[in-house]
PDB file of C-alpha atoms in Angstrom:
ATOM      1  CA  UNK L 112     -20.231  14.803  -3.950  1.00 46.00           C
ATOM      2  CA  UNK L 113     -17.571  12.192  -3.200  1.00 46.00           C
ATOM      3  CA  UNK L 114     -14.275  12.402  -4.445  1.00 54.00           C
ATOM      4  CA  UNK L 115     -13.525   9.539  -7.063  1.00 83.00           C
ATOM      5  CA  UNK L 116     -10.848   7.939  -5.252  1.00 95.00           C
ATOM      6  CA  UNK L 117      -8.931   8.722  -2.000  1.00 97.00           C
ATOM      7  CA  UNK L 118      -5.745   8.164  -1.896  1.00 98.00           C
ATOM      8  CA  UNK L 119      -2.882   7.665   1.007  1.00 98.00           C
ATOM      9  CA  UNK L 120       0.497   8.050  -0.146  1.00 98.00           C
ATOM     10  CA  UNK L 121       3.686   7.493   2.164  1.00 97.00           C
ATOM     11  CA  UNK L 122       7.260   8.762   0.945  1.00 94.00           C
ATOM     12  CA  UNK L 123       5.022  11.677  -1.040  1.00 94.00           C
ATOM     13  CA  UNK L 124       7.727  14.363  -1.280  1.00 93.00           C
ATOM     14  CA  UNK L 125      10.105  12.512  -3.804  1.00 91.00           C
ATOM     15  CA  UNK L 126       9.717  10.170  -6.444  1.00 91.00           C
ATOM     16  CA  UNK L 127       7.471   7.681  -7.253  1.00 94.00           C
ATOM     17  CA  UNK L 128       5.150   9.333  -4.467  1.00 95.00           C
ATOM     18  CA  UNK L 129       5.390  12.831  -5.440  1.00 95.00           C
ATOM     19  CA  UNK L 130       4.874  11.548  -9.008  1.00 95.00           C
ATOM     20  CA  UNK L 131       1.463   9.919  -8.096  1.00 96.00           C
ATOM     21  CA  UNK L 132       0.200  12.469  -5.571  1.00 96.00           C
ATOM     22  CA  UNK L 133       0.379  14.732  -8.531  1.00 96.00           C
ATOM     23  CA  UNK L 134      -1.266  12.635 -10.833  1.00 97.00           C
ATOM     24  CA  UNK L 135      -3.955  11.442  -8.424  1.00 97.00           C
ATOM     25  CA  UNK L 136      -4.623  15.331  -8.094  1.00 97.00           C
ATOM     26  CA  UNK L 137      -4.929  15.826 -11.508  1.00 95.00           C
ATOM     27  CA  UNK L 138      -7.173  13.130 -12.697  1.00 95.00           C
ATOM     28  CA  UNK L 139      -9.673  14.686 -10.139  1.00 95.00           C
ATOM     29  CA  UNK L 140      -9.091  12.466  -6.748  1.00 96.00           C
ATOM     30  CA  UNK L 141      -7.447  13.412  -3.239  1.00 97.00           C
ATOM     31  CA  UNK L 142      -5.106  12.542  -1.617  1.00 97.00           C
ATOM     32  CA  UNK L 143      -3.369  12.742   1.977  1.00 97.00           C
ATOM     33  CA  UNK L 144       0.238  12.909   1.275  1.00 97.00           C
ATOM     34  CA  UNK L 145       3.087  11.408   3.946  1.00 97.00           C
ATOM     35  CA  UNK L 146       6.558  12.288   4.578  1.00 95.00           C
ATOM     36  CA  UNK L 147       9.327  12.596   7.118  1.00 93.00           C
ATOM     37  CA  UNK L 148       9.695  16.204   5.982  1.00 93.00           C
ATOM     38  CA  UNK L 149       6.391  17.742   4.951  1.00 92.00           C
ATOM     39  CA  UNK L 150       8.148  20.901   4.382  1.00 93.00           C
ATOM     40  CA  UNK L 151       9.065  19.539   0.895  1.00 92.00           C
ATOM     41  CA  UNK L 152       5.031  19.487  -0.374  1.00 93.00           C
ATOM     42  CA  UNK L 153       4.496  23.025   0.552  1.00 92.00           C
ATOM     43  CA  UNK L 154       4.041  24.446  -2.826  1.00 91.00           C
ATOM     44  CA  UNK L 155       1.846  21.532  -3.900  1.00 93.00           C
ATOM     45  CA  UNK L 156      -0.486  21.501  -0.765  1.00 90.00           C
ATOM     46  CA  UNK L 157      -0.617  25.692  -1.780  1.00 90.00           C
ATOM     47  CA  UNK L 158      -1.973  24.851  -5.256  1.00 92.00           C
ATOM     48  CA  UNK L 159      -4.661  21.942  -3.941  1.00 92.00           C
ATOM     49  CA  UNK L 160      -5.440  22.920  -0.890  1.00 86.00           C
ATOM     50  CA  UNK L 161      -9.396  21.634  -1.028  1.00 90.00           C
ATOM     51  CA  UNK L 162      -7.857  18.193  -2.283  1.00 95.00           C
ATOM     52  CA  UNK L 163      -4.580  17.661  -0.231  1.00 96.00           C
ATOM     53  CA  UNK L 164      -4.015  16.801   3.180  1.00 96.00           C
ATOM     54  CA  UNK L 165      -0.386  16.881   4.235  1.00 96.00           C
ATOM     55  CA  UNK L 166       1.415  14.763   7.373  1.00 97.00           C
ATOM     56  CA  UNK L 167       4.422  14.123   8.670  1.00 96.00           C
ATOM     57  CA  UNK L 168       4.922  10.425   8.949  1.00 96.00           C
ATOM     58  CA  UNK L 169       7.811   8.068  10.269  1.00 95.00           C
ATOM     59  CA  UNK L 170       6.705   4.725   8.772  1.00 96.00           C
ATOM     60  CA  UNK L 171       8.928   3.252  11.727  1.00 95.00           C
ATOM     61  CA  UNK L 172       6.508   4.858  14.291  1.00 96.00           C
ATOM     62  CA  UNK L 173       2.850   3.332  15.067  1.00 95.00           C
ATOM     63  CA  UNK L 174       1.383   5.991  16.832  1.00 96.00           C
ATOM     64  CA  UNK L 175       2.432   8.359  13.891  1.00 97.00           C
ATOM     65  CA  UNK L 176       0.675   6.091  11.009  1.00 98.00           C
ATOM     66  CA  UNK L 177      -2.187   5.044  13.442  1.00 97.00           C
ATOM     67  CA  UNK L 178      -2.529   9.122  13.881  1.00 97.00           C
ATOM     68  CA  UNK L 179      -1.896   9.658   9.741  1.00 97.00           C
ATOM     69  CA  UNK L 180      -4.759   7.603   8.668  1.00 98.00           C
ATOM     70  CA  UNK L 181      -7.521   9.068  11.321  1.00 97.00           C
ATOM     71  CA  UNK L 182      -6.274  12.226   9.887  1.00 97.00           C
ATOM     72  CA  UNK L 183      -7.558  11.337   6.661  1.00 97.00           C
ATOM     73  CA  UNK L 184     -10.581   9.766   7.500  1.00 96.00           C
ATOM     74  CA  UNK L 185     -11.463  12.990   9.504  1.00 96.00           C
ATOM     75  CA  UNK L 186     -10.187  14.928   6.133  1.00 95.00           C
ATOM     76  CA  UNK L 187     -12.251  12.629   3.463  1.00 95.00           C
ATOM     77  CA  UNK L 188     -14.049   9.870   5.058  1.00 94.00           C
ATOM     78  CA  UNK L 189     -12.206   7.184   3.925  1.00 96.00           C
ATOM     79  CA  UNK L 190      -9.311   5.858   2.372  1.00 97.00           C
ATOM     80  CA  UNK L 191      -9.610   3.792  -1.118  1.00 97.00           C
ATOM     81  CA  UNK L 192      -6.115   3.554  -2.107  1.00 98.00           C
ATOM     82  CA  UNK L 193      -3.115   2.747   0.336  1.00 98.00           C
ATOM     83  CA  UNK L 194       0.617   3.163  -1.494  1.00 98.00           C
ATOM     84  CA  UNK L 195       3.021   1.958   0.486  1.00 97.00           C
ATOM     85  CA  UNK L 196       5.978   3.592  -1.131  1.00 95.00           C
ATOM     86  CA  UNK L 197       7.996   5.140   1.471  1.00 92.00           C
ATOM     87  CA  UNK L 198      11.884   3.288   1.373  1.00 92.00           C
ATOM     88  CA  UNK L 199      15.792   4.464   1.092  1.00 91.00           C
ATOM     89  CA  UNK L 200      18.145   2.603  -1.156  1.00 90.00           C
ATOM     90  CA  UNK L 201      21.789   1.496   0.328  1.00 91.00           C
ATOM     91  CA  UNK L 202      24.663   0.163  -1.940  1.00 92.00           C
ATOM     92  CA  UNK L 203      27.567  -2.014  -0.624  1.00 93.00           C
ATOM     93  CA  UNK L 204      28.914  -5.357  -0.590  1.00 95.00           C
ATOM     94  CA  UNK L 205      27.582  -7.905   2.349  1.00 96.00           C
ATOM     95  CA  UNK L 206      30.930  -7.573   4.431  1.00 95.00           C
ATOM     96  CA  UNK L 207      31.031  -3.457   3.342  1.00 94.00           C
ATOM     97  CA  UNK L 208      27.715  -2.911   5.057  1.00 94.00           C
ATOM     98  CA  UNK L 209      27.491  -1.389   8.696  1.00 94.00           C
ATOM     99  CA  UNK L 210      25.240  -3.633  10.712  1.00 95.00           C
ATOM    100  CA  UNK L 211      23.753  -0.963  12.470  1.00 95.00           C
ATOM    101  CA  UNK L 212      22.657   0.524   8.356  1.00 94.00           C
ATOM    102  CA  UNK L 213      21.243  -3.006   7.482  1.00 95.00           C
ATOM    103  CA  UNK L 214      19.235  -2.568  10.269  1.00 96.00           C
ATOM    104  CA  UNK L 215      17.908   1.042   9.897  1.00 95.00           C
ATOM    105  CA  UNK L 216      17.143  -0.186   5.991  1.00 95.00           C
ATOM    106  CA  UNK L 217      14.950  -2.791   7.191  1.00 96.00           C
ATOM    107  CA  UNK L 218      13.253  -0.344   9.434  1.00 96.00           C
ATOM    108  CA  UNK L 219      12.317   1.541   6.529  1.00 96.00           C
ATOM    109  CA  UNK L 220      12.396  -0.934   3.755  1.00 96.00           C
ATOM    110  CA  UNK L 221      10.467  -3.706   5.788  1.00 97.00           C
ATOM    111  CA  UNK L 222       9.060  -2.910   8.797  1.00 97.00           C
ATOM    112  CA  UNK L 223       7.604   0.293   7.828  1.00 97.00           C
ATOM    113  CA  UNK L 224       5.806  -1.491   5.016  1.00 97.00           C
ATOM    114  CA  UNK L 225       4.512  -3.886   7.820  1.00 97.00           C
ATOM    115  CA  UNK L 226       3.398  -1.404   9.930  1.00 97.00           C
ATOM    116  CA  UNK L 227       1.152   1.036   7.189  1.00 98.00           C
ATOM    117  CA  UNK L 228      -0.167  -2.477   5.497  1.00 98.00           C
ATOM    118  CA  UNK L 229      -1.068  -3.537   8.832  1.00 98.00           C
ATOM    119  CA  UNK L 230      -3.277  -0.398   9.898  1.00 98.00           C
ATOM    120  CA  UNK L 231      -4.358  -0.269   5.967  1.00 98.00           C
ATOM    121  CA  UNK L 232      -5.657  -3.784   6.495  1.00 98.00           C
ATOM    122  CA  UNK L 233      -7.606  -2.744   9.518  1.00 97.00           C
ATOM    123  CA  UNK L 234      -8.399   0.412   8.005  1.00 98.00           C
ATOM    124  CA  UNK L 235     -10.514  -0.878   5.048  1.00 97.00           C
ATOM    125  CA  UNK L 236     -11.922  -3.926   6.795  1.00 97.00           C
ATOM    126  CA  UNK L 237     -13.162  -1.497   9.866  1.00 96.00           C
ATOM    127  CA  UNK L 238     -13.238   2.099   9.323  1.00 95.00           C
ATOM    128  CA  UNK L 239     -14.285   1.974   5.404  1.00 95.00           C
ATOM    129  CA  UNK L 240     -18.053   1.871   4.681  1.00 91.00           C
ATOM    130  CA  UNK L 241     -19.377  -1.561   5.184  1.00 85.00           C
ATOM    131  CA  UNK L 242     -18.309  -3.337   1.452  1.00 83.00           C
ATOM    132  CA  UNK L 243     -15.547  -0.363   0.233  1.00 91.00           C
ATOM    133  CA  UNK L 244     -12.661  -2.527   1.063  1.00 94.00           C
ATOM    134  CA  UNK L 245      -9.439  -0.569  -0.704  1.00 96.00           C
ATOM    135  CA  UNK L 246      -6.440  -1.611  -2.904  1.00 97.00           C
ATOM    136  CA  UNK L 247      -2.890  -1.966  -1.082  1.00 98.00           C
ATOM    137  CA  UNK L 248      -0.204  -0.940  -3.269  1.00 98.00           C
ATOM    138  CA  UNK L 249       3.630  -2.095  -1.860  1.00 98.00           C
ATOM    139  CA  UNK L 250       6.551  -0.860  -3.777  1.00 96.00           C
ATOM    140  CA  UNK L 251       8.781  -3.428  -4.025  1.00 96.00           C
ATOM    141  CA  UNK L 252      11.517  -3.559  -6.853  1.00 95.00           C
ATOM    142  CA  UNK L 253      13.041  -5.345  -9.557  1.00 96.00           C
ATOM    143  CA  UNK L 254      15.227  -6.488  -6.743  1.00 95.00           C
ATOM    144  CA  UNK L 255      12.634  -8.320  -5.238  1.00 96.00           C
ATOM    145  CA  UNK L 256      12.637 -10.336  -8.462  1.00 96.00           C
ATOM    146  CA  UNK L 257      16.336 -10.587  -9.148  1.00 95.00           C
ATOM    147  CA  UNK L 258      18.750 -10.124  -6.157  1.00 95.00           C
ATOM    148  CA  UNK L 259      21.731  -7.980  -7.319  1.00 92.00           C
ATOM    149  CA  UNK L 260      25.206  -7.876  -6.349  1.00 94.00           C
ATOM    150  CA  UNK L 261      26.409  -5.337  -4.148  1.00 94.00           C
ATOM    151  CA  UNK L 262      22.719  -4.616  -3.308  1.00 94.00           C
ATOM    152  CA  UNK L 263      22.050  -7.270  -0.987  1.00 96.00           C
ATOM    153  CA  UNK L 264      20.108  -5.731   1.877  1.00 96.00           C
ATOM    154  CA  UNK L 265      17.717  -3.928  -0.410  1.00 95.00           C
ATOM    155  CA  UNK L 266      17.385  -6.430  -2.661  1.00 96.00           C
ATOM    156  CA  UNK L 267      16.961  -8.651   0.913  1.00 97.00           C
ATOM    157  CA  UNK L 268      14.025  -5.861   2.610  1.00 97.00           C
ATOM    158  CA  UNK L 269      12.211  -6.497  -1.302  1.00 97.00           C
ATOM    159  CA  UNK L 270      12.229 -10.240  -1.112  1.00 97.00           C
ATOM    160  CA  UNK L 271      11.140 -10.060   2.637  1.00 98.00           C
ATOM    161  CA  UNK L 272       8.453  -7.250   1.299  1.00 97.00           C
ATOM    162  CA  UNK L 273       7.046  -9.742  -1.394  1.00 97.00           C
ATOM    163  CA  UNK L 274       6.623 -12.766   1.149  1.00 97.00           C
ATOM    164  CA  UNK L 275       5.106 -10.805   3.893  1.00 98.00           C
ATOM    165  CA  UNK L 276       1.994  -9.514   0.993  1.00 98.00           C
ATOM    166  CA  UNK L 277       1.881 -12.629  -0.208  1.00 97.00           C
ATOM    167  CA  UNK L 278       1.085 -14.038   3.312  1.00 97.00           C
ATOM    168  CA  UNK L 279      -0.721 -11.300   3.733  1.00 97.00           C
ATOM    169  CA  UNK L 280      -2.687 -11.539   0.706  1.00 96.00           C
ATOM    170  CA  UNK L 281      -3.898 -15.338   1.478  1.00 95.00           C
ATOM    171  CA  UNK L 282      -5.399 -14.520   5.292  1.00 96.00           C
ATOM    172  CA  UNK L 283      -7.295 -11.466   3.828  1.00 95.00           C
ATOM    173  CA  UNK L 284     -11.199 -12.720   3.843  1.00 94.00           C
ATOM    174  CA  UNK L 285     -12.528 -12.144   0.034  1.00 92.00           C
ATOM    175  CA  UNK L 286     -15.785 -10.685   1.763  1.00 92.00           C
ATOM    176  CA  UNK L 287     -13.501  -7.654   3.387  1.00 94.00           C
ATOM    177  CA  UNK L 288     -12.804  -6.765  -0.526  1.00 94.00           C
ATOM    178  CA  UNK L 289      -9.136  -5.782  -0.116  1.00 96.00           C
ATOM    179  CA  UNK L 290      -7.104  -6.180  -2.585  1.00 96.00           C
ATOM    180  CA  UNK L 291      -2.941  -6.375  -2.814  1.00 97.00           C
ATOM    181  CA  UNK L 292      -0.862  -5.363  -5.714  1.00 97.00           C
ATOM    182  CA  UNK L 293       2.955  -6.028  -5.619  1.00 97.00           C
ATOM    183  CA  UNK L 294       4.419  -3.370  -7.731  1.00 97.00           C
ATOM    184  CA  UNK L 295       8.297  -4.767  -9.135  1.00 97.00           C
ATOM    185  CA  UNK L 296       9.569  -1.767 -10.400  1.00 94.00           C
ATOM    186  CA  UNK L 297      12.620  -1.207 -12.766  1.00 92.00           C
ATOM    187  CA  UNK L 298      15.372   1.289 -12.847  1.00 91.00           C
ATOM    188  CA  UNK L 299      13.386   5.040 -13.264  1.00 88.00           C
ATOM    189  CA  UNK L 300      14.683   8.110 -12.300  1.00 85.00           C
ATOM    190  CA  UNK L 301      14.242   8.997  -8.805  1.00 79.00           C
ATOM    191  CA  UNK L 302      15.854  10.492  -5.736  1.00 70.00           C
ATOM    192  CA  UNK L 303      16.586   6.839  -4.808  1.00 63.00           C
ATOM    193  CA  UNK L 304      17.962   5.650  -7.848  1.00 58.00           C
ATOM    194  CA  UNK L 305      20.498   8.618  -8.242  1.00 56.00           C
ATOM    195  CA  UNK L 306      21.054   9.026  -4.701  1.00 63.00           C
ATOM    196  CA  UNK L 307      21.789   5.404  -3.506  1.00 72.00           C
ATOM    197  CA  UNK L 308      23.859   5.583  -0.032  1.00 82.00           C
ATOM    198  CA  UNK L 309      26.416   3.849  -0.809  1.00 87.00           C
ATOM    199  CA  UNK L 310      29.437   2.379   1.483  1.00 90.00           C
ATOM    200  CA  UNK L 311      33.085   2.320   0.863  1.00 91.00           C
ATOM    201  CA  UNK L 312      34.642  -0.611  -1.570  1.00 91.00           C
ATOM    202  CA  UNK L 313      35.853  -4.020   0.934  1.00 92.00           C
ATOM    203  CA  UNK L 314      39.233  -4.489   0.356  1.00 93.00           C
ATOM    204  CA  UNK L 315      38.071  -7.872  -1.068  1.00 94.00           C
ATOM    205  CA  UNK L 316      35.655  -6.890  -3.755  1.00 92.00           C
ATOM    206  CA  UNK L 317      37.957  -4.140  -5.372  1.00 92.00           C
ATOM    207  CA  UNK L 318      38.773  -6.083  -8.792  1.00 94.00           C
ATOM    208  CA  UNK L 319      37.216  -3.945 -11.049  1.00 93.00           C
ATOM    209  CA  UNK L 320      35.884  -7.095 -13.264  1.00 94.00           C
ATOM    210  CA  UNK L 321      34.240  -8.046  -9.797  1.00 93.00           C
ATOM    211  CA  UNK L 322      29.983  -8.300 -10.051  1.00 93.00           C
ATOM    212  CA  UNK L 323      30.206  -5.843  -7.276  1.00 92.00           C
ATOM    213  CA  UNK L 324      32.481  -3.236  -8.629  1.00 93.00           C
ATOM    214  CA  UNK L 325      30.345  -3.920 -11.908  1.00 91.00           C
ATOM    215  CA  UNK L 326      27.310  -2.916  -9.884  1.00 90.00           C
ATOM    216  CA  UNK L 327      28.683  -0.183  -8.632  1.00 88.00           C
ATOM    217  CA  UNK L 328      30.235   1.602 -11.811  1.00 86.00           C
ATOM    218  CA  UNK L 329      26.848   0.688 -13.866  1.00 86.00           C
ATOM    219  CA  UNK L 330      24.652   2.636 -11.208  1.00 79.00           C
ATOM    220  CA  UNK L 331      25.286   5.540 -13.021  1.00 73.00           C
ATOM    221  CA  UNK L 332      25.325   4.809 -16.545  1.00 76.00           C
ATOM    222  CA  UNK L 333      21.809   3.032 -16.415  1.00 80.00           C
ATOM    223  CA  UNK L 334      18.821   3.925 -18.996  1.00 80.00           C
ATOM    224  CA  UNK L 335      16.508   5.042 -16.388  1.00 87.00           C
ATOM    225  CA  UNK L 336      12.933   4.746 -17.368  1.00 89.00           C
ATOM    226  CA  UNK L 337      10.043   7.906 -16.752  1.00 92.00           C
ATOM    227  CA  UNK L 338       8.595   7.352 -13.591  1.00 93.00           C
ATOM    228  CA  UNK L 339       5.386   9.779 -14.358  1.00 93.00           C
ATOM    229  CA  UNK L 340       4.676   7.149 -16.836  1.00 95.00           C
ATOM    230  CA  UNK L 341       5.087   4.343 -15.068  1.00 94.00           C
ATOM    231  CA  UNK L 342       2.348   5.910 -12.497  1.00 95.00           C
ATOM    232  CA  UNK L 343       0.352   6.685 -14.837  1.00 96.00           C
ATOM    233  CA  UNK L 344       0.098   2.689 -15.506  1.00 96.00           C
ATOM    234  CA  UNK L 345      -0.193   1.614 -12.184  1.00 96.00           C
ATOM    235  CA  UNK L 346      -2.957   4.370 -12.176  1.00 96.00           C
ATOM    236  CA  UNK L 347      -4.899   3.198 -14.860  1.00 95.00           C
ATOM    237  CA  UNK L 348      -4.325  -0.887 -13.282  1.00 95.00           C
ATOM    238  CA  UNK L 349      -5.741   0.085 -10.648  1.00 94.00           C
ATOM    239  CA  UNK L 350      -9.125   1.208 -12.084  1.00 92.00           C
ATOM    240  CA  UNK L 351      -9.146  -1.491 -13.724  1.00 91.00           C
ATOM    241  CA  UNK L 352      -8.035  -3.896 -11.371  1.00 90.00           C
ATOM    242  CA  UNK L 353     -10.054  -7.678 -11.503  1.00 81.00           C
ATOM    243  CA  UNK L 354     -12.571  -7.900  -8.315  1.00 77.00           C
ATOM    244  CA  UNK L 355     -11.415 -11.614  -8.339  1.00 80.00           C
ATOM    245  CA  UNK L 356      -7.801 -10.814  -7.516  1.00 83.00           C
ATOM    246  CA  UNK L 357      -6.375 -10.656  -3.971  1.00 86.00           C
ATOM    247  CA  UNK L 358      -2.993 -10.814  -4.742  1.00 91.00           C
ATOM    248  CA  UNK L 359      -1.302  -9.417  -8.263  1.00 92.00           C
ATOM    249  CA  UNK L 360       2.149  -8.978  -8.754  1.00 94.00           C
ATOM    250  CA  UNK L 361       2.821  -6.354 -11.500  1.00 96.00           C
ATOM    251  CA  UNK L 362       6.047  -5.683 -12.913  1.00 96.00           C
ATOM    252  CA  UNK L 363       6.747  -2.161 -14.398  1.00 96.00           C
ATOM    253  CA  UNK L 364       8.959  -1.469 -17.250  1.00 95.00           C
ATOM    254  CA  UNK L 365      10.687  -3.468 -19.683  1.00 95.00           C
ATOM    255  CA  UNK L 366      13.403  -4.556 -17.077  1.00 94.00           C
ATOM    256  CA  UNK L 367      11.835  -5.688 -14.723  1.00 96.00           C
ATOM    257  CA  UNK L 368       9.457  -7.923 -16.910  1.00 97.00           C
ATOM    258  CA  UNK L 369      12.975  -9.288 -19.058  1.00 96.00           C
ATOM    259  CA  UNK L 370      13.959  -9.897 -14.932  1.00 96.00           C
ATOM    260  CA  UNK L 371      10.799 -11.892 -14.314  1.00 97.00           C
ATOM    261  CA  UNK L 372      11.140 -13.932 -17.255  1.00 97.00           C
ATOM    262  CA  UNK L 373      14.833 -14.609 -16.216  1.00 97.00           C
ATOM    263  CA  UNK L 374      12.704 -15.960 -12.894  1.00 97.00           C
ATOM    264  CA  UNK L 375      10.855 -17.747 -14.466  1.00 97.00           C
ATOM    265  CA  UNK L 376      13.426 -19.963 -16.791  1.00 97.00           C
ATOM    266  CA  UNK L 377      15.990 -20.036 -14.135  1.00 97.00           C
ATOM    267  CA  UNK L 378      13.204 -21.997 -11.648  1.00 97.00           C
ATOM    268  CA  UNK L 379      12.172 -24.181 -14.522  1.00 97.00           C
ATOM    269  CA  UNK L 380      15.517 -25.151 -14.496  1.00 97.00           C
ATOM    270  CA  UNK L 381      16.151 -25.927 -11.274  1.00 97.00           C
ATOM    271  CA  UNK L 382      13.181 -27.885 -10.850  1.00 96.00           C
ATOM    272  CA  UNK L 383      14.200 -30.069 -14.425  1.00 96.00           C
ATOM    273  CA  UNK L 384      17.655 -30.552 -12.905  1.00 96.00           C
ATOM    274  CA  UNK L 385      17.121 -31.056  -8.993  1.00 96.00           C
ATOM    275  CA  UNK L 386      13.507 -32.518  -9.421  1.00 95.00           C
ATOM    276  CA  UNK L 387      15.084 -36.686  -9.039  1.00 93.00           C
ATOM    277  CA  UNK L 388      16.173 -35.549  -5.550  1.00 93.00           C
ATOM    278  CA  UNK L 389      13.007 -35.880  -4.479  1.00 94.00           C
ATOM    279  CA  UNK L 390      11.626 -38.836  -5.564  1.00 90.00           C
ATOM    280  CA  UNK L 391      12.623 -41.044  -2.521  1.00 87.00           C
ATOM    281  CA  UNK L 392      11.724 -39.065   0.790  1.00 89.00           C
ATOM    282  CA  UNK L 393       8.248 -39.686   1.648  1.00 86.00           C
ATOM    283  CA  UNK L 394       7.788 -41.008   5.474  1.00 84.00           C
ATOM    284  CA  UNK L 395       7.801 -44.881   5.016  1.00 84.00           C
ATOM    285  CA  UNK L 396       4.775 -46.079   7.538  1.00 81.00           C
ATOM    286  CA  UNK L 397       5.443 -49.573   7.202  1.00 71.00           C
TER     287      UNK L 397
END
């Protein structure tokens, strides 16, 4: 018999990926797990071995994700469920940040969401049964909402994530059945929460009534929310998930929906204020 779902997870030894490798195992689905050090999923590939498929994966390298997903289709046939969750957290003021880190964050943050949606894409529109489709799940952030001092490259690779899907999202034909969910998640406790990278102070920024010095000293004294049940909504969304949507952004936790409705208001605004600039710059063809 079929497995209910099948499930590709990047960034599976830690976090939010671990979490819902676990979970996916547990409600009765399998799953092919992907990290940069497999190593780390030894035990759990020991306890599931009929169910789990385990691959090192460098979401910077084609050949490697191109290689990942034939792997699974050889393991289980297809692939129903792509989450995109690999990333790495950095924290540092704009002039604090090494170029050369930026960079290497975007790699990660950005481009190795690009590359895994891009061969999910293909995936489900050509290697899926004729009809299956699948559901593309890219972890973006609260910071892809509401840009944060001190956290300006992340917060930049999440706005950059959320515009690429959304582009995305609007060239995929409805008939290939794919379907894009934009998960903005709040502060939970993960390796990347805890563990941000982060860079020494610029002399500039060292006030400690500074927004970035604020940032820095509230990283550690935030309420960070249960990431096991924050999977298991995004599990239950996605059985539930409306056949008419392509694209769905869904915040998760209370932050980051209090963040979107900050969005929201602050926009409204600027279009009521700004909106009279406007009126008189339409090409005059007389």
């Amino acid at each position: 018999m079929a497995p209910a779902q099948v499930w590709f997870i990047t960034g599976a030894s830690s976090g939010f990926g671990l979490s819902m490798a676990k979970l996916a195992l547990a409600r009765g689905d399998v799953v092919v797990a992907t990290a940069r050090k497999p190593e780390l999923l030894t035990d759990l590939s020991a306890k599931h071995a009929d169910k789990l498929v385990v691959i090192q994966l460098d979401v910077t390298s084609d050949e490697q994700i191109a290689s990942a997903f034939a792997q699974g289709k050889s393991a289980f046939g297809r692939i129903d469920i792509v989450y995109n969750n690999a990333g790495q957290g950095v924290l540092g003021e704009v002039e604090s940040m090494p170029e050369v880190m930026a960079r290497n964050l975007f790699e990660v943050n950005f481009w190795g969401v690009v590359n895994v949606s891009k061969e999910a894409v293909r995936f489900f529109r050509e290697e899926n049964p004729s009809g299956v489709g699948g559901i593309l799940l890219q972890s973006s952030s609260i910071l892809g909402v509401e840009a944060c001092a001190c956290v300006p490259y992340y917060s930049a690779s999440k706005w950059a994530l959320e515009g690429f899907s959304e582009a995305l999202a609007r060239e995929i034909d409805p008939k290939w059945n794919i379907k894009i969910v934009i998960l903005e998640a709040g502060w939970f406790r993960t390796n990347m929460t805890t563990r941000f990278v982060a860079t020494p102070s610029h002399a500039a920024y060292t006030d400690p009534s500074s927004p970035a010095m604020l940032t820095r000293a509230s990283i550690e004294h935030l309420e960070l929310q249960d990431p096991d049940k924050a999977n298991r909504a995004i599990f239950e969304f996605v059985q539930n998930i409306d056949t008419n949507d392509t694209l769905v952004r869904l915040p998760i936790g209370k932050d980051s929906v209090a963040a979107t409705r900050r969005r929201i208001a602050m926009l409204s605004e600027i279009v009521e204020k700004y909106e009279k600039w406007s009126e008189d710059v339409v090409f005059d063809k007389s």
